[in-house]
mmCIF file of C-alpha atoms in Angstrom:
data_model
loop_
_atom_site.group_PDB
_atom_site.id
_atom_site.type_symbol
_atom_site.label_atom_id
_atom_site.label_comp_id
_atom_site.label_asym_id
_atom_site.label_seq_id
_atom_site.Cartn_x
_atom_site.Cartn_y
_atom_site.Cartn_z
ATOM 1 C CA UNK A 1 111.845 110.776 73.890
ATOM 2 C CA UNK A 2 111.109 109.885 77.560
ATOM 3 C CA UNK A 3 109.193 106.708 77.753
ATOM 4 C CA UNK A 4 106.745 106.012 80.914
ATOM 5 C CA UNK A 5 107.604 103.480 83.341
ATOM 6 C CA UNK A 6 103.811 103.013 84.200
ATOM 7 C CA UNK A 7 103.160 100.409 81.323
ATOM 8 C CA UNK A 8 106.051 98.217 82.338
ATOM 9 C CA UNK A 9 104.886 98.451 85.914
ATOM 10 C CA UNK A 10 101.591 97.510 84.984
ATOM 11 C CA UNK A 11 102.785 94.466 82.853
ATOM 12 C CA UNK A 12 105.102 93.356 86.041
ATOM 13 C CA UNK A 13 102.304 93.567 88.506
ATOM 14 C CA UNK A 14 99.810 91.827 86.041
ATOM 15 C CA UNK A 15 102.264 88.757 85.964
ATOM 16 C CA UNK A 16 103.029 88.958 89.707
ATOM 17 C CA UNK A 17 99.095 88.663 90.308
ATOM 18 C CA UNK A 18 98.510 84.944 90.046
ATOM 19 C CA UNK A 19 101.371 84.701 92.842
ATOM 20 C CA UNK A 20 99.299 86.680 94.949
ATOM 21 C CA UNK A 21 95.873 84.996 94.003
ATOM 22 C CA UNK A 22 96.476 81.504 95.483
ATOM 23 C CA UNK A 23 93.827 79.974 97.987
ATOM 24 C CA UNK A 24 95.392 80.274 101.422
ATOM 25 C CA UNK A 25 94.179 77.917 103.860
ATOM 26 C CA UNK A 26 92.010 79.452 106.683
ATOM 27 C CA UNK A 27 94.169 80.804 109.758
ATOM 28 C CA UNK A 28 93.399 79.764 112.843
ATOM 29 C CA UNK A 29 92.167 82.711 115.217
ATOM 30 C CA UNK A 30 94.870 83.918 117.528
ATOM 31 C CA UNK A 31 93.976 83.874 120.919
ATOM 32 C CA UNK A 32 96.433 86.548 121.804
ATOM 33 C CA UNK A 33 97.198 89.983 120.656
ATOM 34 C CA UNK A 34 100.929 91.490 120.491
ATOM 35 C CA UNK A 35 100.603 95.165 121.822
ATOM 36 C CA UNK A 36 103.854 97.249 122.341
ATOM 37 C CA UNK A 37 104.870 100.985 123.015
ATOM 38 C CA UNK A 38 107.882 102.627 123.752
ATOM 39 C CA UNK A 39 108.808 106.377 124.236
ATOM 40 C CA UNK A 40 112.554 107.224 123.427
ATOM 41 C CA UNK A 41 114.741 109.926 124.593
ATOM 42 C CA UNK A 42 114.580 112.107 121.513
ATOM 43 C CA UNK A 43 110.822 112.294 121.769
ATOM 44 C CA UNK A 44 109.634 109.700 119.370
ATOM 45 C CA UNK A 45 106.897 107.192 119.984
ATOM 46 C CA UNK A 46 106.420 103.805 118.556
ATOM 47 C CA UNK A 47 103.596 101.371 119.199
ATOM 48 C CA UNK A 48 102.705 97.998 117.566
ATOM 49 C CA UNK A 49 99.028 96.349 117.434
ATOM 50 C CA UNK A 50 97.285 99.395 118.792
ATOM 51 C CA UNK A 51 96.795 103.092 117.585
ATOM 52 C CA UNK A 52 99.179 105.785 118.616
ATOM 53 C CA UNK A 53 97.348 109.090 119.432
ATOM 54 C CA UNK A 54 99.148 112.393 119.762
ATOM 55 C CA UNK A 55 97.163 114.740 122.006
ATOM 56 C CA UNK A 56 96.940 118.552 122.005
ATOM 57 C CA UNK A 57 99.989 120.102 123.268
ATOM 58 C CA UNK A 58 102.322 117.303 122.548
ATOM 59 C CA UNK A 59 105.406 117.639 120.761
ATOM 60 C CA UNK A 60 106.763 114.294 119.190
ATOM 61 C CA UNK A 61 109.822 113.764 116.986
ATOM 62 C CA UNK A 62 108.807 110.532 115.056
ATOM 63 C CA UNK A 63 105.232 108.868 115.512
ATOM 64 C CA UNK A 64 105.406 105.248 114.293
ATOM 65 C CA UNK A 65 102.603 102.573 114.497
ATOM 66 C CA UNK A 66 102.904 98.959 113.140
ATOM 67 C CA UNK A 67 99.411 97.231 112.754
ATOM 68 C CA UNK A 68 97.884 100.417 114.123
ATOM 69 C CA UNK A 69 97.039 104.119 113.296
ATOM 70 C CA UNK A 70 98.735 107.135 113.943
ATOM 71 C CA UNK A 71 96.302 109.950 115.118
ATOM 72 C CA UNK A 72 97.618 113.523 115.394
ATOM 73 C CA UNK A 73 94.985 115.722 117.396
ATOM 74 C CA UNK A 74 94.415 119.407 117.173
ATOM 75 C CA UNK A 75 97.271 121.383 118.713
ATOM 76 C CA UNK A 76 99.707 118.510 118.475
ATOM 77 C CA UNK A 77 102.903 118.897 116.677
ATOM 78 C CA UNK A 78 104.870 115.682 115.115
ATOM 79 C CA UNK A 79 107.895 115.730 113.031
ATOM 80 C CA UNK A 80 107.307 112.414 111.121
ATOM 81 C CA UNK A 81 104.480 110.226 111.134
ATOM 82 C CA UNK A 82 104.788 106.846 109.875
ATOM 83 C CA UNK A 83 102.131 103.809 109.933
ATOM 84 C CA UNK A 84 102.638 100.272 108.623
ATOM 85 C CA UNK A 85 99.709 98.536 107.899
ATOM 86 C CA UNK A 86 97.764 101.402 109.386
ATOM 87 C CA UNK A 87 96.488 105.051 108.574
ATOM 88 C CA UNK A 88 97.861 108.346 109.284
ATOM 89 C CA UNK A 89 95.157 110.728 110.340
ATOM 90 C CA UNK A 90 95.884 114.458 110.728
ATOM 91 C CA UNK A 91 93.101 116.096 112.222
ATOM 92 C CA UNK A 92 92.033 119.807 111.965
ATOM 93 C CA UNK A 93 94.556 121.972 113.894
ATOM 94 C CA UNK A 94 97.420 119.406 113.870
ATOM 95 C CA UNK A 95 100.852 119.980 112.456
ATOM 96 C CA UNK A 96 103.433 117.632 110.682
ATOM 97 C CA UNK A 97 106.689 119.479 110.423
ATOM 98 C CA UNK A 98 108.071 116.516 108.400
ATOM 99 C CA UNK A 99 106.171 113.707 106.098
ATOM 100 C CA UNK A 100 103.257 111.780 106.863
ATOM 101 C CA UNK A 101 103.443 108.247 105.306
ATOM 102 C CA UNK A 102 101.625 105.043 105.247
ATOM 103 C CA UNK A 103 102.597 101.499 103.951
ATOM 104 C CA UNK A 104 99.416 99.360 103.383
ATOM 105 C CA UNK A 105 97.000 101.926 104.636
ATOM 106 C CA UNK A 106 95.628 105.725 104.118
ATOM 107 C CA UNK A 107 96.887 109.059 104.816
ATOM 108 C CA UNK A 108 94.022 111.404 105.677
ATOM 109 C CA UNK A 109 94.681 115.298 106.050
ATOM 110 C CA UNK A 110 91.644 116.751 107.405
ATOM 111 C CA UNK A 111 90.517 120.430 106.940
ATOM 112 C CA UNK A 112 92.755 122.921 108.834
ATOM 113 C CA UNK A 113 95.681 120.420 109.095
ATOM 114 C CA UNK A 114 99.162 121.013 107.767
ATOM 115 C CA UNK A 115 101.980 118.828 106.653
ATOM 116 C CA UNK A 116 105.017 120.633 105.797
ATOM 117 C CA UNK A 117 106.711 117.580 103.893
ATOM 118 C CA UNK A 118 105.301 114.977 101.589
ATOM 119 C CA UNK A 119 102.002 112.899 102.151
ATOM 120 C CA UNK A 120 102.556 109.483 100.772
ATOM 121 C CA UNK A 121 100.138 106.321 100.948
ATOM 122 C CA UNK A 122 101.621 103.161 99.308
ATOM 123 C CA UNK A 123 98.897 100.629 99.048
ATOM 124 C CA UNK A 124 96.217 102.925 100.270
ATOM 125 C CA UNK A 125 94.703 106.280 99.410
ATOM 126 C CA UNK A 126 95.723 109.742 100.065
ATOM 127 C CA UNK A 127 92.700 111.798 101.104
ATOM 128 C CA UNK A 128 93.325 115.449 101.562
ATOM 129 C CA UNK A 129 90.360 117.591 102.450
ATOM 130 C CA UNK A 130 89.662 120.680 100.650
ATOM 131 C CA UNK A 131 91.399 122.973 103.282
ATOM 132 C CA UNK A 132 93.961 120.350 104.447
ATOM 133 C CA UNK A 133 97.576 121.467 103.456
ATOM 134 C CA UNK A 134 100.455 119.531 102.152
ATOM 135 C CA UNK A 135 103.625 121.657 101.190
ATOM 136 C CA UNK A 136 105.589 118.949 99.690
ATOM 137 C CA UNK A 137 104.722 116.089 97.085
ATOM 138 C CA UNK A 138 101.207 114.209 97.385
ATOM 139 C CA UNK A 139 101.808 110.535 96.385
ATOM 140 C CA UNK A 140 99.062 107.736 96.280
ATOM 141 C CA UNK A 141 99.998 104.486 94.518
ATOM 142 C CA UNK A 142 97.633 101.582 94.423
ATOM 143 C CA UNK A 143 97.052 99.058 91.612
ATOM 144 C CA UNK A 144 93.723 97.138 91.853
ATOM 145 C CA UNK A 145 93.076 93.726 90.159
ATOM 146 C CA UNK A 146 90.005 91.771 90.850
ATOM 147 C CA UNK A 147 89.207 94.033 93.817
ATOM 148 C CA UNK A 148 92.684 93.457 95.342
ATOM 149 C CA UNK A 149 95.203 96.312 96.013
ATOM 150 C CA UNK A 150 98.317 94.666 94.458
ATOM 151 C CA UNK A 151 100.650 97.343 96.035
ATOM 152 C CA UNK A 152 99.098 96.461 99.425
ATOM 153 C CA UNK A 153 99.800 92.911 98.846
ATOM 154 C CA UNK A 154 103.204 93.366 98.170
ATOM 155 C CA UNK A 155 103.780 95.342 101.128
ATOM 156 C CA UNK A 156 101.952 92.514 103.437
ATOM 157 C CA UNK A 157 104.090 89.872 101.734
ATOM 158 C CA UNK A 158 107.270 91.841 102.501
ATOM 159 C CA UNK A 159 106.325 92.034 106.243
ATOM 160 C CA UNK A 160 106.426 88.993 108.133
ATOM 161 C CA UNK A 161 102.970 87.711 109.032
ATOM 162 C CA UNK A 162 103.785 86.811 112.531
ATOM 163 C CA UNK A 163 105.381 90.029 113.417
ATOM 164 C CA UNK A 164 106.741 90.332 117.056
ATOM 165 C CA UNK A 165 107.427 93.357 119.083
ATOM 166 C CA UNK A 166 111.240 94.404 118.492
ATOM 167 C CA UNK A 167 111.379 98.067 119.390
ATOM 168 C CA UNK A 168 114.539 99.047 120.474
ATOM 169 C CA UNK A 169 115.917 101.900 122.228
ATOM 170 C CA UNK A 170 119.535 103.310 122.321
ATOM 171 C CA UNK A 171 120.122 101.617 125.467
ATOM 172 C CA UNK A 172 119.359 98.194 123.990
ATOM 173 C CA UNK A 173 122.205 98.221 121.707
ATOM 174 C CA UNK A 174 123.846 94.926 123.080
ATOM 175 C CA UNK A 175 120.630 92.872 122.271
#
């Protein structure tokens, strides 16, 4: 007999819930915003604090946004698209040859868009339009308690609240 791990996961997250329910002191608004972007020699692009838009005709190896969205327009081709605390949006006519993944956000595959690999949303929703196509696995993991998504809370706790831009290129190995 094979037992499902879902009840054990639900119980563990239930006990972990009070740790995330603490009253946090009001944060002072920041008077600055970290915005970074880089392109690598292998055709990858990465940004932090803003959206990464891959335009028609662009061919990108990896598209990564930290605290921003990855938006893939019609006619663009991306190998893998990853958003951390953001969304991956694959518009009609766009093509992801690998995976579309969001940690702490949603993955949206619009009508006429195609993902050859997996579409994964952890701490958010996977939204697949009627004519959106995903060849691999379709995974969406959220766990709501009291209106809060516990998976998203775990992801946010795991990431540094005061994250700074540390995007390194191959030439920066000495740093």
